[in-house]
mmCIF file of C-alpha atoms in Angstrom:
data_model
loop_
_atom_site.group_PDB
_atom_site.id
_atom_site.type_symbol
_atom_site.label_atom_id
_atom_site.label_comp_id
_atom_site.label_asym_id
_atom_site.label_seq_id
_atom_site.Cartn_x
_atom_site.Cartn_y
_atom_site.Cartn_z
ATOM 1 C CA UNK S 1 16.009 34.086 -12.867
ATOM 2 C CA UNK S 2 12.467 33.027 -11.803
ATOM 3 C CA UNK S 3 12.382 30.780 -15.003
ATOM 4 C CA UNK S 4 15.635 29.008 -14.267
ATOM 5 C CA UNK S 5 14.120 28.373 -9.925
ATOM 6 C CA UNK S 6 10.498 27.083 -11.319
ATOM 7 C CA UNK S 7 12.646 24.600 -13.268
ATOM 8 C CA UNK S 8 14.423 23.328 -10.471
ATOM 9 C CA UNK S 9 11.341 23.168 -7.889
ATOM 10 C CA UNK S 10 9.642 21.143 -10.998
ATOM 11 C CA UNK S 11 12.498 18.690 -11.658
ATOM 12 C CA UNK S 12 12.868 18.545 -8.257
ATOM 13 C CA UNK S 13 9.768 17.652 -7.304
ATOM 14 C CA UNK S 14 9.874 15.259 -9.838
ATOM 15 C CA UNK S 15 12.118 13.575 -8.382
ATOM 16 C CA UNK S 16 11.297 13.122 -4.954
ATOM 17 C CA UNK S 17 7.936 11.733 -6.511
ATOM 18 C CA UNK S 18 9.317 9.445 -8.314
ATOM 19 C CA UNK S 19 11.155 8.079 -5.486
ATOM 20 C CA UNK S 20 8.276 6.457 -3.596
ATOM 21 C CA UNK S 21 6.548 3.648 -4.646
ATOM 22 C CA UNK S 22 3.158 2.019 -3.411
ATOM 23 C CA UNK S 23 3.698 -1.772 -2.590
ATOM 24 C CA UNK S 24 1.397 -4.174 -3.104
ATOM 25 C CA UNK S 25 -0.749 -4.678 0.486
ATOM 26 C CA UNK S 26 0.012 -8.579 0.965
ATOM 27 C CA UNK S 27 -2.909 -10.190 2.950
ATOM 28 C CA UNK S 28 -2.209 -11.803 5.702
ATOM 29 C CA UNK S 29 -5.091 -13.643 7.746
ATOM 30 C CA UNK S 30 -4.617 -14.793 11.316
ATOM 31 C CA UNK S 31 -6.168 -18.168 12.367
ATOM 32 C CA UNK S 32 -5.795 -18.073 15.910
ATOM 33 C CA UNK S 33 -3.130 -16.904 18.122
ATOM 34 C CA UNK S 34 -2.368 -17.800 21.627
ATOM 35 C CA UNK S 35 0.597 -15.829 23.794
ATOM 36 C CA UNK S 36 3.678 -15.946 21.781
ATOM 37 C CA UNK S 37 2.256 -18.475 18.919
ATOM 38 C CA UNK S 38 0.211 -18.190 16.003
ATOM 39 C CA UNK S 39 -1.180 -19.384 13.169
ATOM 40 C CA UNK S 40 -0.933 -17.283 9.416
ATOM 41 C CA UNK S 41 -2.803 -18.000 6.392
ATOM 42 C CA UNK S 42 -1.795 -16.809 2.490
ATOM 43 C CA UNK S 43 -3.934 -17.643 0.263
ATOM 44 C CA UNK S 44 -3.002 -21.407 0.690
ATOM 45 C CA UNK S 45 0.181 -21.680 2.367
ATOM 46 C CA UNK S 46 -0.045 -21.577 6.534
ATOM 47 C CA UNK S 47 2.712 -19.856 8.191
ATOM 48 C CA UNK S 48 2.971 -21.023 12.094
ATOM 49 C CA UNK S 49 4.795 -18.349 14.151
ATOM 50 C CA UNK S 50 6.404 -18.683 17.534
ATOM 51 C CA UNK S 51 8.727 -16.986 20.177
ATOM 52 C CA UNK S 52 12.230 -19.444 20.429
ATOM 53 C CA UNK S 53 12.746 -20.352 24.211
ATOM 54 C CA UNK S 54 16.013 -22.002 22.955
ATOM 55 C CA UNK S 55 17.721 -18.951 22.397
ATOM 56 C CA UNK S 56 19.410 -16.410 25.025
ATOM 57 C CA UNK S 57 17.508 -13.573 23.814
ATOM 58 C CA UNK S 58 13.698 -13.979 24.164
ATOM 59 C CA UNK S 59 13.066 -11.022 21.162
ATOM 60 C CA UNK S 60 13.825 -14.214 18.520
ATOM 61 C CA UNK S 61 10.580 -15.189 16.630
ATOM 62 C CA UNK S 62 11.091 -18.053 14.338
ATOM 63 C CA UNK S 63 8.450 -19.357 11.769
ATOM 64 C CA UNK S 64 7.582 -22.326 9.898
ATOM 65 C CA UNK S 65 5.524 -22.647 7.004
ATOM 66 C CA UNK S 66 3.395 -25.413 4.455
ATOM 67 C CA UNK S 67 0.902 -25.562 1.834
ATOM 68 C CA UNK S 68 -2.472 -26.810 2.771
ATOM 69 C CA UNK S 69 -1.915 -29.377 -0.084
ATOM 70 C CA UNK S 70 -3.813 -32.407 1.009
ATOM 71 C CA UNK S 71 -5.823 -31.296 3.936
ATOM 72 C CA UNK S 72 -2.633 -30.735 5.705
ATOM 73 C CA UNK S 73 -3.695 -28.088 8.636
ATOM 74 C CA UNK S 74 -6.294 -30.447 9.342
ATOM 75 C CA UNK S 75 -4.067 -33.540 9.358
ATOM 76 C CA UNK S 76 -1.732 -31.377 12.016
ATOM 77 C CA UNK S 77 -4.320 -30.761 14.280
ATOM 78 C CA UNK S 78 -5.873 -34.380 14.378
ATOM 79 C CA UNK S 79 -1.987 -35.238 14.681
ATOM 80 C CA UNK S 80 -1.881 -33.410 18.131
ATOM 81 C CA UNK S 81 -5.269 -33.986 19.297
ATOM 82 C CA UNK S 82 -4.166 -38.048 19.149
ATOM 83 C CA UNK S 83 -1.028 -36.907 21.286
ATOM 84 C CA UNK S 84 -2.934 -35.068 23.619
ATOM 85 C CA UNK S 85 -5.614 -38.315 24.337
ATOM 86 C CA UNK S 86 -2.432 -41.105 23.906
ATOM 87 C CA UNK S 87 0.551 -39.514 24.881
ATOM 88 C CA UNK S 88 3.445 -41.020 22.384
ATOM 89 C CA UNK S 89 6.518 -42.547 23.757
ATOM 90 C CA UNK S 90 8.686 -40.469 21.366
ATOM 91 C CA UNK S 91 8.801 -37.104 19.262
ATOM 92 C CA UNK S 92 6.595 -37.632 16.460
ATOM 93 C CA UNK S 93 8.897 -36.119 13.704
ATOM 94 C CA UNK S 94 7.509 -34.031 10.539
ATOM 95 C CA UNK S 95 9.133 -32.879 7.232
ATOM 96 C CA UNK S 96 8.257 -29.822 5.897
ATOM 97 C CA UNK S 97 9.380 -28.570 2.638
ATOM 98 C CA UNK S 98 12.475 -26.176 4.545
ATOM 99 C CA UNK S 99 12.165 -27.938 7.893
ATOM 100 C CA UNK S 100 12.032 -30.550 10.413
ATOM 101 C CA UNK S 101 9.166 -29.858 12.788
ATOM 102 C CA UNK S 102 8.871 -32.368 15.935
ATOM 103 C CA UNK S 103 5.979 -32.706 18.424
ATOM 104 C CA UNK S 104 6.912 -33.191 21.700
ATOM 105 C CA UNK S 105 4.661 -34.715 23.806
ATOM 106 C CA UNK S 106 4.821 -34.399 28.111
ATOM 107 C CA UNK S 107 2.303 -34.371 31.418
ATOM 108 C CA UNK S 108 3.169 -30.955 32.523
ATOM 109 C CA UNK S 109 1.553 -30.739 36.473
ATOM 110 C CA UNK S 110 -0.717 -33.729 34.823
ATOM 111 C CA UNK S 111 -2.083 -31.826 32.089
ATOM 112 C CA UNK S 112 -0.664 -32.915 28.686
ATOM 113 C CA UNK S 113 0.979 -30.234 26.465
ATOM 114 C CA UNK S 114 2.721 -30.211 23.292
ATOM 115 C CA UNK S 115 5.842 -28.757 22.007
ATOM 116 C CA UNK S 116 6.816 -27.705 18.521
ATOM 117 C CA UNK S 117 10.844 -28.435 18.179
ATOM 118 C CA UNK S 118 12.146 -26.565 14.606
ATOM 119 C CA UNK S 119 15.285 -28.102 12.736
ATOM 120 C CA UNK S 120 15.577 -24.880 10.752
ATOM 121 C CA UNK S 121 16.575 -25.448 7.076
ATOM 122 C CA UNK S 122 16.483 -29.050 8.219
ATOM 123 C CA UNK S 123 19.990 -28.974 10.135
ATOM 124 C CA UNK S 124 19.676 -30.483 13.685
ATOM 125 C CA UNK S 125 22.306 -27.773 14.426
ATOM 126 C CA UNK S 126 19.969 -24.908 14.725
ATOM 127 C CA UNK S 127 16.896 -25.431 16.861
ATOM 128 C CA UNK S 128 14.153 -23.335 17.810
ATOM 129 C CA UNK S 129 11.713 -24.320 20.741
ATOM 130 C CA UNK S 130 7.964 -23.426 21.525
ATOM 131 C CA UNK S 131 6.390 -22.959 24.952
ATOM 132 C CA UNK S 132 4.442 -25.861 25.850
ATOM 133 C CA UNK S 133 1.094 -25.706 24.629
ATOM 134 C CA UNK S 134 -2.208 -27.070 26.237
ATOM 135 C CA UNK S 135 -5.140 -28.635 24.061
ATOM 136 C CA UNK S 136 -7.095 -25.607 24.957
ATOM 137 C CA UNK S 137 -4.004 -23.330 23.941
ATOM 138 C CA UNK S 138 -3.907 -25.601 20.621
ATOM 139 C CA UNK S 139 -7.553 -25.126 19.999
ATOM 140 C CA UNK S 140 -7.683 -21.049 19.709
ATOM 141 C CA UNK S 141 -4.276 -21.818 18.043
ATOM 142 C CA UNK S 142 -5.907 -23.620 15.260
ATOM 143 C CA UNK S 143 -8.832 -21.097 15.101
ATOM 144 C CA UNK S 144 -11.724 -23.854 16.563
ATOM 145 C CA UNK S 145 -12.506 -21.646 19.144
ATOM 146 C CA UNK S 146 -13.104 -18.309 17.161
ATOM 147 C CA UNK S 147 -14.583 -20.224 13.949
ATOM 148 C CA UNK S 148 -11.361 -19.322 11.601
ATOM 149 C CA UNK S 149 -11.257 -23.104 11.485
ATOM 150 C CA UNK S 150 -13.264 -23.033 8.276
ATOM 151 C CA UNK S 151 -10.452 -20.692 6.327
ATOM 152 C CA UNK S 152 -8.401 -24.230 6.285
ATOM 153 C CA UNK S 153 -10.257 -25.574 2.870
ATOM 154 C CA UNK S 154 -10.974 -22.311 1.454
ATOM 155 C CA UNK S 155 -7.893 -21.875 -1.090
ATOM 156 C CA UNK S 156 -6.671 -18.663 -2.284
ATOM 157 C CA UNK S 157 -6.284 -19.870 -6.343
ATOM 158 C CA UNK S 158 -7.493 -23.569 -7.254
ATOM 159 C CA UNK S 159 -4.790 -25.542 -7.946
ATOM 160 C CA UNK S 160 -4.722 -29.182 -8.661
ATOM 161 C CA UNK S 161 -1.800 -30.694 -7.588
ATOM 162 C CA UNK S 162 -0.171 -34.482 -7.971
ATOM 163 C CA UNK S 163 1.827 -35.018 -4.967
ATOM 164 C CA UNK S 164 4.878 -37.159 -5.183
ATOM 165 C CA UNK S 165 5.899 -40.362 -4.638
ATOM 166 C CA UNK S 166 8.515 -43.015 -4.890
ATOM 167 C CA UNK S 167 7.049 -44.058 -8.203
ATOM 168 C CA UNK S 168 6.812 -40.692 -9.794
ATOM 169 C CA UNK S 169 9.767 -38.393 -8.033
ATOM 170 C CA UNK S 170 9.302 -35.735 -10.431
ATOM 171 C CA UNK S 171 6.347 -33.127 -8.976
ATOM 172 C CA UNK S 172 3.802 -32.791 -11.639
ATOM 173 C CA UNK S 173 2.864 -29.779 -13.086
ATOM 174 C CA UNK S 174 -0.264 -27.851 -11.683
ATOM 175 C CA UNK S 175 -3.136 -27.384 -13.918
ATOM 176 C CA UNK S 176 -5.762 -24.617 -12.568
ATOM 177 C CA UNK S 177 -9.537 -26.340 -12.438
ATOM 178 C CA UNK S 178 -12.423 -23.927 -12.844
ATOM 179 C CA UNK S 179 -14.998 -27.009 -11.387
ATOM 180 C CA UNK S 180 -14.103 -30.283 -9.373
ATOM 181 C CA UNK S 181 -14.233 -33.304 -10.716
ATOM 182 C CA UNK S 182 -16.673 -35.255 -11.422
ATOM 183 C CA UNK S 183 -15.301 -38.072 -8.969
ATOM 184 C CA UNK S 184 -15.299 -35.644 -6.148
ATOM 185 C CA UNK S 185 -18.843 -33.573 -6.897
ATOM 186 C CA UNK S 186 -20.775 -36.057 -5.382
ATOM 187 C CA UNK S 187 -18.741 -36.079 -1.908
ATOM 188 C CA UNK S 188 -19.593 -33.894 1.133
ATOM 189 C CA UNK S 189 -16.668 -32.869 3.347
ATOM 190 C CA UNK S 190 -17.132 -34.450 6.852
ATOM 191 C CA UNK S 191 -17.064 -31.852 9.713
#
């Protein structure tokens, strides 16, 4: 009899081990965050995440992501700084590889601020809305005013990558490089 109830405590405890398993950790780094939005990096792809105003229920966090492909965090950030000294007359629209992201531009009490407007999946049926965001709110956003401004051109896996255009529609393939080229060796990045 005590045979036959060691069994069963050792199959069962076989079991119930072999029930859990250990996940992989994924490593998420945060830029800079500011209230309800922030900015993500993975290795290179930047995830910006953000509490929807447009909704009823203020508990709805939305997200947008893109690779850091040409410089691309950078780009975003000069993008708004521009708005921010020359206020555009319209939206300045953006396509992301799942979404539409637009930049709203406004004097709020005379200070300008900027608004992120998501076409989710890229349907102008479902919209998620930011809070308005001041350049000083952009800044820690972006990680200039804690120094995580320097993760932007520090990729997770080297990758070089063709991107496409009207001549060449089909993406080319990416081919990891172990040194840069020897056109770009001799350049120094401009900060």
């Amino acid at each position: 009899m005590r045979k036959i109830i060691l069994l069963f405590v050792c199959m069962f405890g076989i079991s119930v081990s072999s029930q859990i398993k250990v996940l992989k950790n994924e490593t998420l780094i945060e830029i800079g965050k500011d209230n309800a939005v922030g900015l993500y990096k993975k290795d290179d792809k930047f995830t910006f995440n953000y509490q929807d105003l447009n909704t009823a229920n203020l508990n709805t966090f939305r997200s947008f992501s893109f690779q850091n492909l040409n410089k691309d965090v950078s780009g975003l950030y000069e993008i708004i700084e521009n708005g921010f000294i020359d206020i555009p007359v319209g939206n300045i629209i953006l396509e992301l590889p799942n979404d539409i992201i637009e930049l709203h531009f406004e004097k709020n009490y005379g200070t300008p601020t900027v608004q992120f407007i998501q076409y989710i999946n890229k349907n102008r049926k479902f919209v998620g809305k930011s809070q308005l965001l001041t350049k000083k709110q952009i800044d820690k956003i972006f990680g200039k005013t804690n120094g995580k401004s320097a993760l932007y051109e520090k990729p997770g896996q080297k990758n070089n990558v063709q991107p496409m255009n009207a001549s060449n529609p089909q993406p080319a393939a990416v081919q990891p490089t172990a040194e840069p080229s020897a056109s770009n060796a001799g350049k120094k990045s401009k900060k």
